[in-house]
Amino acid sequence: MSAHKDQNRGSFSSKFAVIAATAGSAVGLGNIWRFPYLAGENGGGAFLLVYLLCVVIMGIPVMTSEFVIGRAAQRNAYGAFKKLQPKNHRWHYVGVLGIAAAFMILAFYTTVAGWTLEYFFQSVTGNLFKPDGDYATVFNEFSSGSVRPVIWFLVFMGLTGFVIVSGVENGIEKYSKILMPLLFVLLIVLAIRSVTFDGAGEGLKFLFKPDMSKISGYVFLKALGQAFFSLSIGMGTLITYGSYIKKEDNLATSAAWITLVDTMIAIIAGIAIFPALFAFGGSPSSGPGLVFAVLPEIFEQMPLGSVFAALFFILLSIAALTSTISILEVVVAYLVEELKMSRVRATLLAMISASMLGLLAALSFGPLSGFTVGGQNIFGMLDYVTSNIMLPIGGLCVVIFVGWVLKPSVRIRELTNNGKLGSRFYPVYIYIVRFVAPVAIALVLLYSLGFFI
Ligand code: PHE
């Protein structure tokens, strides 16, 4: 991402850079860790089907709309609403909601990113494979500790802050153009190994054969939350990134490409996890530890397994890093542009405050596991509230704003690049943004609040 180092706004250097940086934000633990564990808990194929619906009907319109707001305003999420809204409106509170969501997501996301560092470390030191080891138990023992999860959490938070302060984001983007395709290739290798296990067919059936009786309002809520989480939408990340997109780039097709890549990676992660899981007799509904229990099992059954494992976990950590950078950037861009803080101070302030919340998340499986609300520990609550409530509300406000509040001339200008792109799809887009997407998001949210039961 080409974040500006000072008040001069940078911009992405090419169309590819836009897609690479936004895909860097979108692709991460959401695809490889969160998607499989949610699909596992919520009916496999049924979840995938509903997820795809959410991505197309709500995800792409919200993403395009965030880009429209960001590029039109050339500001951070909060400032963008302030600049574009009519007098006396208060849409900038959507920016505030996004900043709050950024803090909360950073807290639990960094915890999981820390777990990937631990698994990388274990692979490099040759301790990943445990003869007769039950990898679910290994994961539980590790994550319930009070030292290692915290250390790795702090290391990862430090890395994120270092990247933002030192302004090496451009460097990271450059490397990730090579590294992320490599992660993709490795994921495909894993998927191939996974589907060739005896008994793998059951796993494929689980993922691709929807059992319609599993579809419920609750599954819709989870799928919607996952779609928004995975696409990095609903909290202003892509408003902030949109503000760095050049005038010549096509916002709608960029959004469609990023969504396609993001969704494909989640599905391939599913193909890597479920066949192996069923072949080894694990349970699909084992929660956030799912992939950490299954992946070592696959690597163990591969030639050069620990080399592949080390490579995979480090690449996954880098994928997580390009996502945490984009989350922290929401807060930092706000502090720098609205409160006129220096970039270094803003980063430190955001990092330290997010770390306090994050420590609670990192300790939620161990010393703080007794703190629960409705059966959820602190980590689970942060995850639930952000993805299933805050992001959908944010996304709902974004489409309503672009569909009904923003000046039509601004909307048309951004979507057609001042008429250069033609406006054939514009009526379809505007219909979806005004009616389809808001109604669909509102229905899912109302359901979750207990309506229609
Ligand atoms: N989309 C990222 C992932 O899937 C996580 C993320 C969520 C990033 C929200 C930015 C904003 O890993």
Short mmCIF file of C-alpha atoms and ligand atoms in Angstrom, two decimals:
data_model
loop_
_atom_site.label_atom_id
_atom_site.label_comp_id
_atom_site.label_asym_id
_atom_site.label_seq_id
_atom_site.Cartn_x
_atom_site.Cartn_y
_atom_site.Cartn_z
CA MET A 1 0.00 0.00 0.00
CA SER A 2 1.32 3.40 -0.80
CA ALA A 3 0.28 5.20 2.32
CA HIS A 4 1.31 8.79 2.38
CA LYS A 5 4.17 9.55 4.68
CA ASP A 6 2.98 13.10 5.24
CA GLN A 7 0.01 15.15 4.27
CA ASN A 8 0.66 14.66 0.57
CA ARG A 9 -1.59 11.89 -0.45
CA GLY A 10 0.10 9.10 -2.32
CA SER A 11 -1.58 6.95 -4.88
CA PHE A 12 -1.18 3.42 -6.08
CA SER A 13 1.25 3.34 -8.96
CA SER A 14 -0.68 1.10 -11.31
CA LYS A 15 -3.85 -0.81 -11.67
CA PHE A 16 -2.04 -3.92 -10.59
CA ALA A 17 -0.82 -2.17 -7.46
CA VAL A 18 -4.39 -1.33 -6.46
CA ILE A 19 -5.47 -4.88 -6.83
CA ALA A 20 -2.34 -6.20 -5.13
CA ALA A 21 -2.66 -3.94 -2.10
CA THR A 22 -6.38 -4.39 -1.66
CA ALA A 23 -6.02 -8.12 -2.20
CA GLY A 24 -3.21 -7.97 0.38
CA SER A 25 -5.71 -6.53 2.82
CA ALA A 26 -8.46 -8.96 1.88
CA VAL A 27 -6.47 -12.17 1.70
CA GLY A 28 -5.27 -13.31 5.06
CA LEU A 29 -6.32 -15.31 8.06
CA GLY A 30 -9.93 -14.63 7.12
CA ASN A 31 -9.63 -16.97 4.16
CA ILE A 32 -7.34 -19.62 5.51
CA TRP A 33 -8.17 -19.71 9.21
CA ARG A 34 -11.64 -18.22 9.65
CA PHE A 35 -13.47 -19.46 6.57
CA PRO A 36 -12.76 -23.17 7.17
CA TYR A 37 -13.61 -23.00 10.86
CA LEU A 38 -16.92 -21.23 10.22
CA ALA A 39 -17.82 -23.50 7.33
CA GLY A 40 -17.03 -26.44 9.62
CA GLU A 41 -19.33 -25.16 12.34
CA ASN A 42 -22.17 -24.06 10.10
CA GLY A 43 -22.94 -26.92 7.78
CA GLY A 44 -20.13 -27.00 5.18
CA GLY A 45 -21.74 -26.83 1.75
CA ALA A 46 -24.76 -24.95 3.04
CA PHE A 47 -22.47 -22.33 4.50
CA LEU A 48 -20.45 -22.07 1.28
CA LEU A 49 -23.59 -21.53 -0.77
CA VAL A 50 -24.93 -18.80 1.49
CA TYR A 51 -21.47 -17.28 1.68
CA LEU A 52 -21.25 -16.99 -2.11
CA LEU A 53 -24.65 -15.31 -2.18
CA CYS A 54 -23.56 -12.80 0.45
CA VAL A 55 -20.33 -12.05 -1.42
CA VAL A 56 -22.10 -11.32 -4.70
CA ILE A 57 -25.24 -9.56 -3.49
CA MET A 58 -23.72 -7.58 -0.64
CA GLY A 59 -19.94 -7.85 -0.76
CA ILE A 60 -19.20 -6.47 -4.23
CA PRO A 61 -21.64 -3.54 -3.94
CA VAL A 62 -20.27 -2.52 -0.54
CA MET A 63 -16.68 -2.80 -1.75
CA THR A 64 -17.34 -0.70 -4.84
CA SER A 65 -19.18 1.86 -2.73
CA GLU A 66 -16.29 2.13 -0.28
CA PHE A 67 -13.97 2.78 -3.20
CA VAL A 68 -16.37 5.45 -4.51
CA ILE A 69 -16.43 7.24 -1.16
CA GLY A 70 -12.67 7.00 -0.65
CA ARG A 71 -11.64 8.14 -4.10
CA ALA A 72 -14.20 10.93 -4.22
CA ALA A 73 -13.19 12.32 -0.84
CA GLN A 74 -9.43 11.63 -0.81
CA ARG A 75 -9.63 11.16 2.94
CA ASN A 76 -9.63 8.60 5.74
CA ALA A 77 -12.97 6.94 6.52
CA TYR A 78 -14.11 9.51 9.09
CA GLY A 79 -12.98 12.53 7.10
CA ALA A 80 -14.45 11.12 3.90
CA PHE A 81 -18.02 11.07 5.25
CA LYS A 82 -17.49 14.50 6.77
CA LYS A 83 -16.40 15.91 3.45
CA LEU A 84 -19.07 14.31 1.29
CA GLN A 85 -22.14 14.47 3.51
CA PRO A 86 -24.76 17.23 3.28
CA LYS A 87 -24.66 19.89 5.99
CA ASN A 88 -25.96 18.79 9.40
CA HIS A 89 -25.75 15.10 8.58
CA ARG A 90 -23.78 12.84 10.87
CA TRP A 91 -22.49 10.08 8.62
CA HIS A 92 -19.00 10.47 10.00
CA TYR A 93 -20.14 8.36 12.93
CA VAL A 94 -19.85 5.47 10.50
CA GLY A 95 -16.14 6.33 10.44
CA VAL A 96 -16.06 6.24 14.24
CA LEU A 97 -17.73 2.82 14.21
CA GLY A 98 -15.09 1.65 11.74
CA ILE A 99 -12.25 2.89 13.90
CA ALA A 100 -13.71 1.06 16.89
CA ALA A 101 -14.06 -2.09 14.79
CA ALA A 102 -10.45 -1.71 13.65
CA PHE A 103 -9.21 -1.75 17.25
CA MET A 104 -11.28 -4.77 18.13
CA ILE A 105 -10.36 -6.76 15.02
CA LEU A 106 -6.69 -5.94 15.44
CA ALA A 107 -6.86 -7.40 18.95
CA PHE A 108 -8.03 -10.89 18.06
CA TYR A 109 -6.55 -11.00 14.57
CA THR A 110 -3.07 -10.37 15.91
CA THR A 111 -3.59 -13.18 18.40
CA VAL A 112 -4.18 -15.63 15.55
CA ALA A 113 -1.30 -14.15 13.56
CA GLY A 114 0.82 -14.87 16.63
CA TRP A 115 -0.28 -18.51 16.50
CA THR A 116 0.99 -18.74 12.91
CA LEU A 117 4.37 -17.42 14.06
CA GLU A 118 4.47 -20.11 16.76
CA TYR A 119 3.73 -22.77 14.13
CA PHE A 120 6.42 -21.33 11.88
CA PHE A 121 8.86 -21.44 14.78
CA GLN A 122 7.93 -25.03 15.61
CA SER A 123 8.39 -26.04 11.97
CA VAL A 124 11.82 -24.45 11.71
CA THR A 125 13.05 -25.96 14.97
CA GLY A 126 11.77 -29.38 13.94
CA ASN A 127 9.15 -29.64 16.67
CA LEU A 128 5.98 -29.41 14.62
CA PHE A 129 5.48 -33.13 14.20
CA LYS A 130 4.61 -35.18 17.24
CA PRO A 131 4.72 -38.94 16.81
CA ASP A 132 1.20 -40.22 17.63
CA GLY A 133 0.46 -36.60 18.40
CA ASP A 134 -3.07 -35.45 18.56
CA TYR A 135 -2.70 -32.05 16.97
CA ALA A 136 -5.93 -30.70 18.40
CA THR A 137 -4.57 -31.31 21.89
CA VAL A 138 -1.21 -29.83 20.93
CA PHE A 139 -2.98 -26.68 19.78
CA ASN A 140 -5.11 -26.48 22.92
CA GLU A 141 -2.09 -26.82 25.13
CA PHE A 142 -0.25 -24.08 23.30
CA SER A 143 -3.14 -21.63 23.02
CA SER A 144 -4.13 -22.02 26.66
CA GLY A 145 -0.69 -21.01 27.85
CA SER A 146 -0.06 -17.57 29.25
CA VAL A 147 3.42 -16.91 27.88
CA ARG A 148 3.93 -18.06 24.31
CA PRO A 149 0.65 -16.75 22.86
CA VAL A 150 1.37 -13.38 24.46
CA ILE A 151 4.95 -13.23 23.24
CA TRP A 152 3.98 -14.04 19.66
CA PHE A 153 1.12 -11.59 19.87
CA LEU A 154 3.50 -8.83 20.89
CA VAL A 155 6.03 -9.79 18.22
CA PHE A 156 3.37 -9.58 15.56
CA MET A 157 1.92 -6.31 16.81
CA GLY A 158 5.45 -4.92 16.89
CA LEU A 159 6.03 -6.02 13.30
CA THR A 160 2.84 -4.33 12.13
CA GLY A 161 3.76 -1.09 13.88
CA PHE A 162 7.32 -1.25 12.57
CA VAL A 163 6.13 -1.58 9.00
CA ILE A 164 3.78 1.38 9.31
CA VAL A 165 6.22 3.66 11.15
CA SER A 166 9.22 2.92 8.99
CA GLY A 167 7.21 3.35 5.84
CA VAL A 168 8.39 0.10 4.31
CA GLU A 169 4.87 -0.72 3.25
CA ASN A 170 5.82 -0.18 -0.34
CA GLY A 171 8.60 -2.69 0.11
CA ILE A 172 6.22 -5.18 1.63
CA GLU A 173 3.85 -4.70 -1.27
CA LYS A 174 6.66 -5.35 -3.68
CA TYR A 175 7.62 -8.59 -1.98
CA SER A 176 4.07 -9.71 -1.50
CA LYS A 177 3.53 -9.58 -5.25
CA ILE A 178 5.89 -12.55 -5.38
CA LEU A 179 5.13 -14.11 -2.02
CA MET A 180 1.35 -14.18 -2.22
CA PRO A 181 1.27 -16.12 -5.50
CA LEU A 182 3.69 -18.50 -3.79
CA LEU A 183 1.26 -18.91 -0.89
CA PHE A 184 -1.43 -19.60 -3.45
CA VAL A 185 0.68 -22.32 -5.09
CA LEU A 186 1.46 -23.90 -1.71
CA LEU A 187 -2.20 -23.89 -0.81
CA ILE A 188 -2.92 -25.74 -4.04
CA VAL A 189 -0.20 -28.28 -3.22
CA LEU A 190 -1.81 -28.79 0.19
CA ALA A 191 -5.23 -29.17 -1.40
CA ILE A 192 -3.89 -31.80 -3.78
CA ARG A 193 -2.28 -33.73 -0.92
CA SER A 194 -5.47 -33.46 1.05
CA VAL A 195 -7.81 -34.79 -1.63
CA THR A 196 -5.56 -37.78 -2.23
CA PHE A 197 -5.92 -39.15 1.30
CA ASP A 198 -8.08 -42.26 1.71
CA GLY A 199 -11.51 -41.15 2.74
CA ALA A 200 -11.03 -37.63 1.39
CA GLY A 201 -14.26 -37.82 -0.60
CA GLU A 202 -16.35 -37.30 2.54
CA GLY A 203 -14.61 -33.99 3.12
CA LEU A 204 -15.29 -32.80 -0.42
CA LYS A 205 -18.91 -33.80 -0.03
CA PHE A 206 -19.09 -31.88 3.22
CA LEU A 207 -17.79 -28.73 1.54
CA PHE A 208 -19.56 -28.89 -1.80
CA LYS A 209 -22.80 -30.75 -1.25
CA PRO A 210 -25.10 -28.35 0.51
CA ASP A 211 -27.50 -29.86 2.97
CA MET A 212 -30.33 -27.35 2.56
CA SER A 213 -31.79 -28.19 5.94
CA LYS A 214 -28.72 -26.58 7.52
CA ILE A 215 -29.54 -23.14 6.08
CA SER A 216 -30.99 -20.79 8.67
CA GLY A 217 -31.03 -17.12 9.52
CA TYR A 218 -28.15 -17.78 11.84
CA VAL A 219 -26.08 -19.30 9.03
CA PHE A 220 -26.88 -16.21 6.94
CA LEU A 221 -25.64 -13.96 9.71
CA LYS A 222 -22.40 -15.92 10.07
CA ALA A 223 -21.87 -16.00 6.30
CA LEU A 224 -22.54 -12.29 5.94
CA GLY A 225 -20.10 -11.53 8.76
CA GLN A 226 -17.51 -13.75 7.14
CA ALA A 227 -18.01 -12.15 3.72
CA PHE A 228 -17.47 -8.67 5.14
CA PHE A 229 -14.55 -9.77 7.29
CA SER A 230 -12.83 -11.58 4.46
CA LEU A 231 -13.33 -8.76 1.97
CA SER A 232 -12.12 -6.15 4.49
CA ILE A 233 -15.33 -4.15 4.14
CA GLY A 234 -17.69 -2.38 6.51
CA MET A 235 -15.11 -0.50 8.57
CA GLY A 236 -13.50 1.94 6.19
CA THR A 237 -10.37 0.00 5.23
CA LEU A 238 -11.33 0.22 1.60
CA ILE A 239 -12.48 3.82 1.93
CA THR A 240 -8.95 4.56 3.12
CA TYR A 241 -7.39 2.46 0.35
CA GLY A 242 -9.87 3.85 -2.18
CA SER A 243 -8.50 7.29 -1.45
CA TYR A 244 -5.16 6.13 -2.83
CA ILE A 245 -6.61 4.78 -6.08
CA LYS A 246 -5.85 6.69 -9.26
CA LYS A 247 -8.48 8.51 -11.24
CA GLU A 248 -8.03 6.24 -14.27
CA ASP A 249 -8.71 2.96 -12.48
CA ASN A 250 -12.02 1.20 -12.84
CA LEU A 251 -13.49 0.85 -9.36
CA ALA A 252 -16.18 -1.70 -10.12
CA THR A 253 -13.97 -4.14 -12.03
CA SER A 254 -11.22 -3.80 -9.40
CA ALA A 255 -13.77 -4.75 -6.73
CA ALA A 256 -14.96 -7.71 -8.77
CA TRP A 257 -11.41 -9.02 -9.29
CA ILE A 258 -10.44 -8.71 -5.65
CA THR A 259 -13.61 -10.49 -4.62
CA LEU A 260 -12.94 -13.30 -7.07
CA VAL A 261 -9.37 -13.84 -5.84
CA ASP A 262 -10.40 -13.65 -2.20
CA THR A 263 -13.22 -16.14 -2.64
CA MET A 264 -11.10 -18.59 -4.60
CA ILE A 265 -8.49 -18.64 -1.88
CA ALA A 266 -11.09 -19.36 0.79
CA ILE A 267 -12.48 -22.24 -1.26
CA ILE A 268 -9.03 -23.72 -1.89
CA ALA A 269 -8.31 -23.46 1.83
CA GLY A 270 -11.51 -25.43 2.37
CA ILE A 271 -10.34 -28.07 -0.12
CA ALA A 272 -7.07 -28.32 1.78
CA ILE A 273 -8.70 -28.67 5.20
CA PHE A 274 -11.89 -30.76 4.96
CA PRO A 275 -10.75 -33.83 3.02
CA ALA A 276 -7.79 -34.23 5.39
CA LEU A 277 -10.01 -33.60 8.39
CA PHE A 278 -12.46 -36.31 7.37
CA ALA A 279 -9.69 -38.69 6.37
CA PHE A 280 -8.20 -38.40 9.86
CA GLY A 281 -11.52 -38.50 11.63
CA GLY A 282 -11.49 -35.02 13.15
CA SER A 283 -14.54 -32.92 13.94
CA PRO A 284 -15.46 -30.05 11.61
CA SER A 285 -16.87 -28.01 14.44
CA SER A 286 -13.77 -27.62 16.53
CA GLY A 287 -13.75 -23.83 16.39
CA PRO A 288 -10.85 -21.42 15.99
CA GLY A 289 -8.29 -24.20 16.44
CA LEU A 290 -9.50 -26.14 13.41
CA VAL A 291 -6.80 -25.36 10.84
CA PHE A 292 -4.03 -25.53 13.43
CA ALA A 293 -5.13 -29.05 14.26
CA VAL A 294 -5.42 -30.21 10.65
CA LEU A 295 -2.51 -28.59 8.81
CA PRO A 296 0.33 -30.32 10.72
CA GLU A 297 -1.35 -33.60 9.96
CA ILE A 298 -1.20 -32.89 6.20
CA PHE A 299 2.39 -31.68 6.28
CA GLU A 300 3.43 -34.76 8.22
CA GLN A 301 2.20 -36.89 5.33
CA MET A 302 4.19 -34.99 2.71
CA PRO A 303 7.74 -35.41 1.54
CA LEU A 304 9.82 -32.53 2.95
CA GLY A 305 6.86 -31.81 5.20
CA SER A 306 8.64 -29.56 7.67
CA VAL A 307 10.14 -27.45 4.91
CA PHE A 308 6.72 -27.00 3.34
CA ALA A 309 5.24 -26.28 6.76
CA ALA A 310 7.81 -23.61 7.58
CA LEU A 311 7.30 -21.99 4.21
CA PHE A 312 3.53 -22.13 4.51
CA PHE A 313 3.33 -20.64 8.00
CA ILE A 314 5.74 -17.82 7.22
CA LEU A 315 3.81 -16.95 4.06
CA LEU A 316 0.57 -17.06 6.01
CA SER A 317 2.11 -14.69 8.56
CA ILE A 318 3.02 -12.31 5.75
CA ALA A 319 -0.51 -12.54 4.36
CA ALA A 320 -1.74 -11.69 7.86
CA LEU A 321 0.71 -8.78 8.02
CA THR A 322 -0.60 -7.18 4.83
CA SER A 323 -4.04 -7.38 6.47
CA THR A 324 -3.06 -6.00 9.89
CA ILE A 325 -1.28 -3.12 8.16
CA SER A 326 -4.53 -2.23 6.42
CA ILE A 327 -6.47 -2.41 9.68
CA LEU A 328 -4.01 -0.23 11.58
CA GLU A 329 -3.95 2.18 8.63
CA VAL A 330 -7.65 2.99 9.23
CA VAL A 331 -6.78 4.31 12.67
CA VAL A 332 -3.48 5.93 11.72
CA ALA A 333 -4.89 7.76 8.69
CA TYR A 334 -7.63 9.15 10.96
CA LEU A 335 -5.22 10.32 13.66
CA VAL A 336 -2.84 11.90 11.13
CA GLU A 337 -5.43 13.66 8.99
CA GLU A 338 -8.06 14.62 11.52
CA LEU A 339 -6.09 15.12 14.71
CA LYS A 340 -2.93 16.27 12.92
CA MET A 341 -0.69 13.83 14.73
CA SER A 342 2.65 12.77 13.32
CA ARG A 343 2.65 9.37 11.68
CA VAL A 344 4.99 7.88 14.27
CA ARG A 345 2.97 9.12 17.24
CA ALA A 346 -0.28 8.02 15.64
CA THR A 347 1.07 4.53 15.01
CA LEU A 348 2.43 4.18 18.53
CA LEU A 349 -0.78 5.39 20.09
CA ALA A 350 -2.93 3.07 17.97
CA MET A 351 -0.65 0.10 18.55
CA ILE A 352 -0.37 0.48 22.29
CA SER A 353 -4.08 0.89 22.81
CA ALA A 354 -4.92 -2.00 20.50
CA SER A 355 -2.36 -4.13 22.35
CA MET A 356 -4.13 -3.69 25.65
CA LEU A 357 -7.31 -5.13 24.24
CA GLY A 358 -5.27 -7.67 22.31
CA LEU A 359 -3.61 -9.04 25.42
CA LEU A 360 -7.03 -9.92 26.75
CA ALA A 361 -7.73 -11.73 23.47
CA ALA A 362 -4.39 -13.54 23.55
CA LEU A 363 -5.09 -14.78 27.07
CA SER A 364 -8.69 -15.79 26.40
CA PHE A 365 -7.93 -19.45 25.90
CA GLY A 366 -5.82 -19.68 29.03
CA PRO A 367 -5.90 -17.60 32.21
CA LEU A 368 -8.93 -15.60 31.06
CA SER A 369 -10.93 -18.51 29.72
CA GLY A 370 -13.33 -18.18 32.64
CA PHE A 371 -14.53 -14.80 31.36
CA THR A 372 -17.40 -15.71 29.12
CA VAL A 373 -20.63 -14.16 27.92
CA GLY A 374 -23.13 -16.55 26.38
CA GLY A 375 -20.46 -19.22 26.17
CA GLN A 376 -18.00 -16.96 24.32
CA ASN A 377 -14.63 -15.98 25.71
CA ILE A 378 -13.19 -12.49 25.15
CA PHE A 379 -11.63 -13.54 21.85
CA GLY A 380 -14.91 -15.02 20.67
CA MET A 381 -16.85 -11.93 21.68
CA LEU A 382 -14.53 -9.57 19.82
CA ASP A 383 -14.75 -11.79 16.77
CA TYR A 384 -18.54 -12.12 16.96
CA VAL A 385 -19.42 -8.50 17.63
CA THR A 386 -17.12 -7.05 14.97
CA SER A 387 -17.85 -9.43 12.09
CA ASN A 388 -21.51 -10.09 12.64
CA ILE A 389 -22.68 -6.74 13.92
CA MET A 390 -20.28 -3.84 13.40
CA LEU A 391 -19.12 -4.65 9.86
CA PRO A 392 -22.64 -5.31 8.52
CA ILE A 393 -23.91 -2.06 10.10
CA GLY A 394 -20.96 -0.22 8.58
CA GLY A 395 -21.58 -1.82 5.19
CA LEU A 396 -25.29 -1.00 5.37
CA CYS A 397 -24.49 2.65 6.03
CA VAL A 398 -21.99 2.69 3.15
CA VAL A 399 -24.48 1.48 0.54
CA ILE A 400 -27.25 3.73 1.86
CA PHE A 401 -24.88 6.68 1.77
CA VAL A 402 -23.71 6.04 -1.78
CA GLY A 403 -27.18 5.05 -3.02
CA TRP A 404 -29.29 7.75 -1.42
CA VAL A 405 -27.22 10.51 0.11
CA LEU A 406 -24.17 11.12 -2.04
CA LYS A 407 -24.63 13.58 -4.90
CA PRO A 408 -25.48 11.55 -8.02
CA SER A 409 -22.94 13.50 -10.04
CA VAL A 410 -20.15 12.38 -7.70
CA ARG A 411 -21.30 8.79 -7.83
CA ILE A 412 -21.49 8.82 -11.62
CA ARG A 413 -18.12 10.52 -11.93
CA GLU A 414 -16.39 7.90 -9.77
CA LEU A 415 -18.08 4.91 -11.36
CA THR A 416 -17.63 5.97 -14.96
CA ASN A 417 -14.35 7.85 -14.55
CA ASN A 418 -15.99 11.02 -15.79
CA GLY A 419 -17.87 9.23 -18.52
CA LYS A 420 -14.80 7.57 -19.99
CA LEU A 421 -15.93 4.07 -19.04
CA GLY A 422 -19.41 4.28 -20.43
CA SER A 423 -22.36 3.77 -18.15
CA ARG A 424 -23.98 0.61 -19.36
CA PHE A 425 -23.79 -1.13 -15.99
CA TYR A 426 -24.50 1.95 -13.99
CA PRO A 427 -28.28 1.46 -13.72
CA VAL A 428 -27.79 -2.13 -12.54
CA TYR A 429 -25.21 -1.04 -10.01
CA ILE A 430 -27.35 1.74 -8.67
CA TYR A 431 -30.36 -0.53 -8.36
CA ILE A 432 -28.32 -3.01 -6.33
CA VAL A 433 -26.77 -0.34 -4.14
CA ARG A 434 -30.07 1.40 -3.46
CA PHE A 435 -32.35 -1.57 -2.97
CA VAL A 436 -30.95 -5.08 -3.12
CA ALA A 437 -27.87 -4.74 -0.92
CA PRO A 438 -29.38 -2.58 1.86
CA VAL A 439 -32.53 -4.66 2.10
CA ALA A 440 -30.55 -7.90 2.21
CA ILE A 441 -28.13 -6.65 4.87
CA ALA A 442 -30.96 -5.17 6.93
CA LEU A 443 -32.92 -8.42 6.83
CA VAL A 444 -29.96 -10.45 8.05
CA LEU A 445 -29.26 -7.94 10.83
CA LEU A 446 -32.88 -7.76 11.92
CA TYR A 447 -32.96 -11.52 12.09
CA SER A 448 -29.95 -11.50 14.36
CA LEU A 449 -31.67 -9.05 16.68
CA GLY A 450 -34.43 -11.58 17.14
CA PHE A 451 -36.99 -10.41 14.61
CA PHE A 452 -38.91 -12.99 12.56
CA ILE A 453 -38.48 -15.79 15.08
N1 PHE B 1 -9.82 -9.39 5.26
C1 PHE B 1 -8.79 -9.73 6.18
C2 PHE B 1 -8.62 -11.25 6.16
O1 PHE B 1 -9.42 -11.94 5.59
C3 PHE B 1 -9.06 -9.23 7.57
C4 PHE B 1 -9.51 -7.81 7.61
C5 PHE B 1 -10.75 -7.51 8.14
C6 PHE B 1 -8.71 -6.78 7.10
C7 PHE B 1 -11.22 -6.19 8.16
C8 PHE B 1 -9.17 -5.47 7.12
C9 PHE B 1 -10.41 -5.20 7.64
O2 PHE B 1 -7.72 -11.78 6.72
#
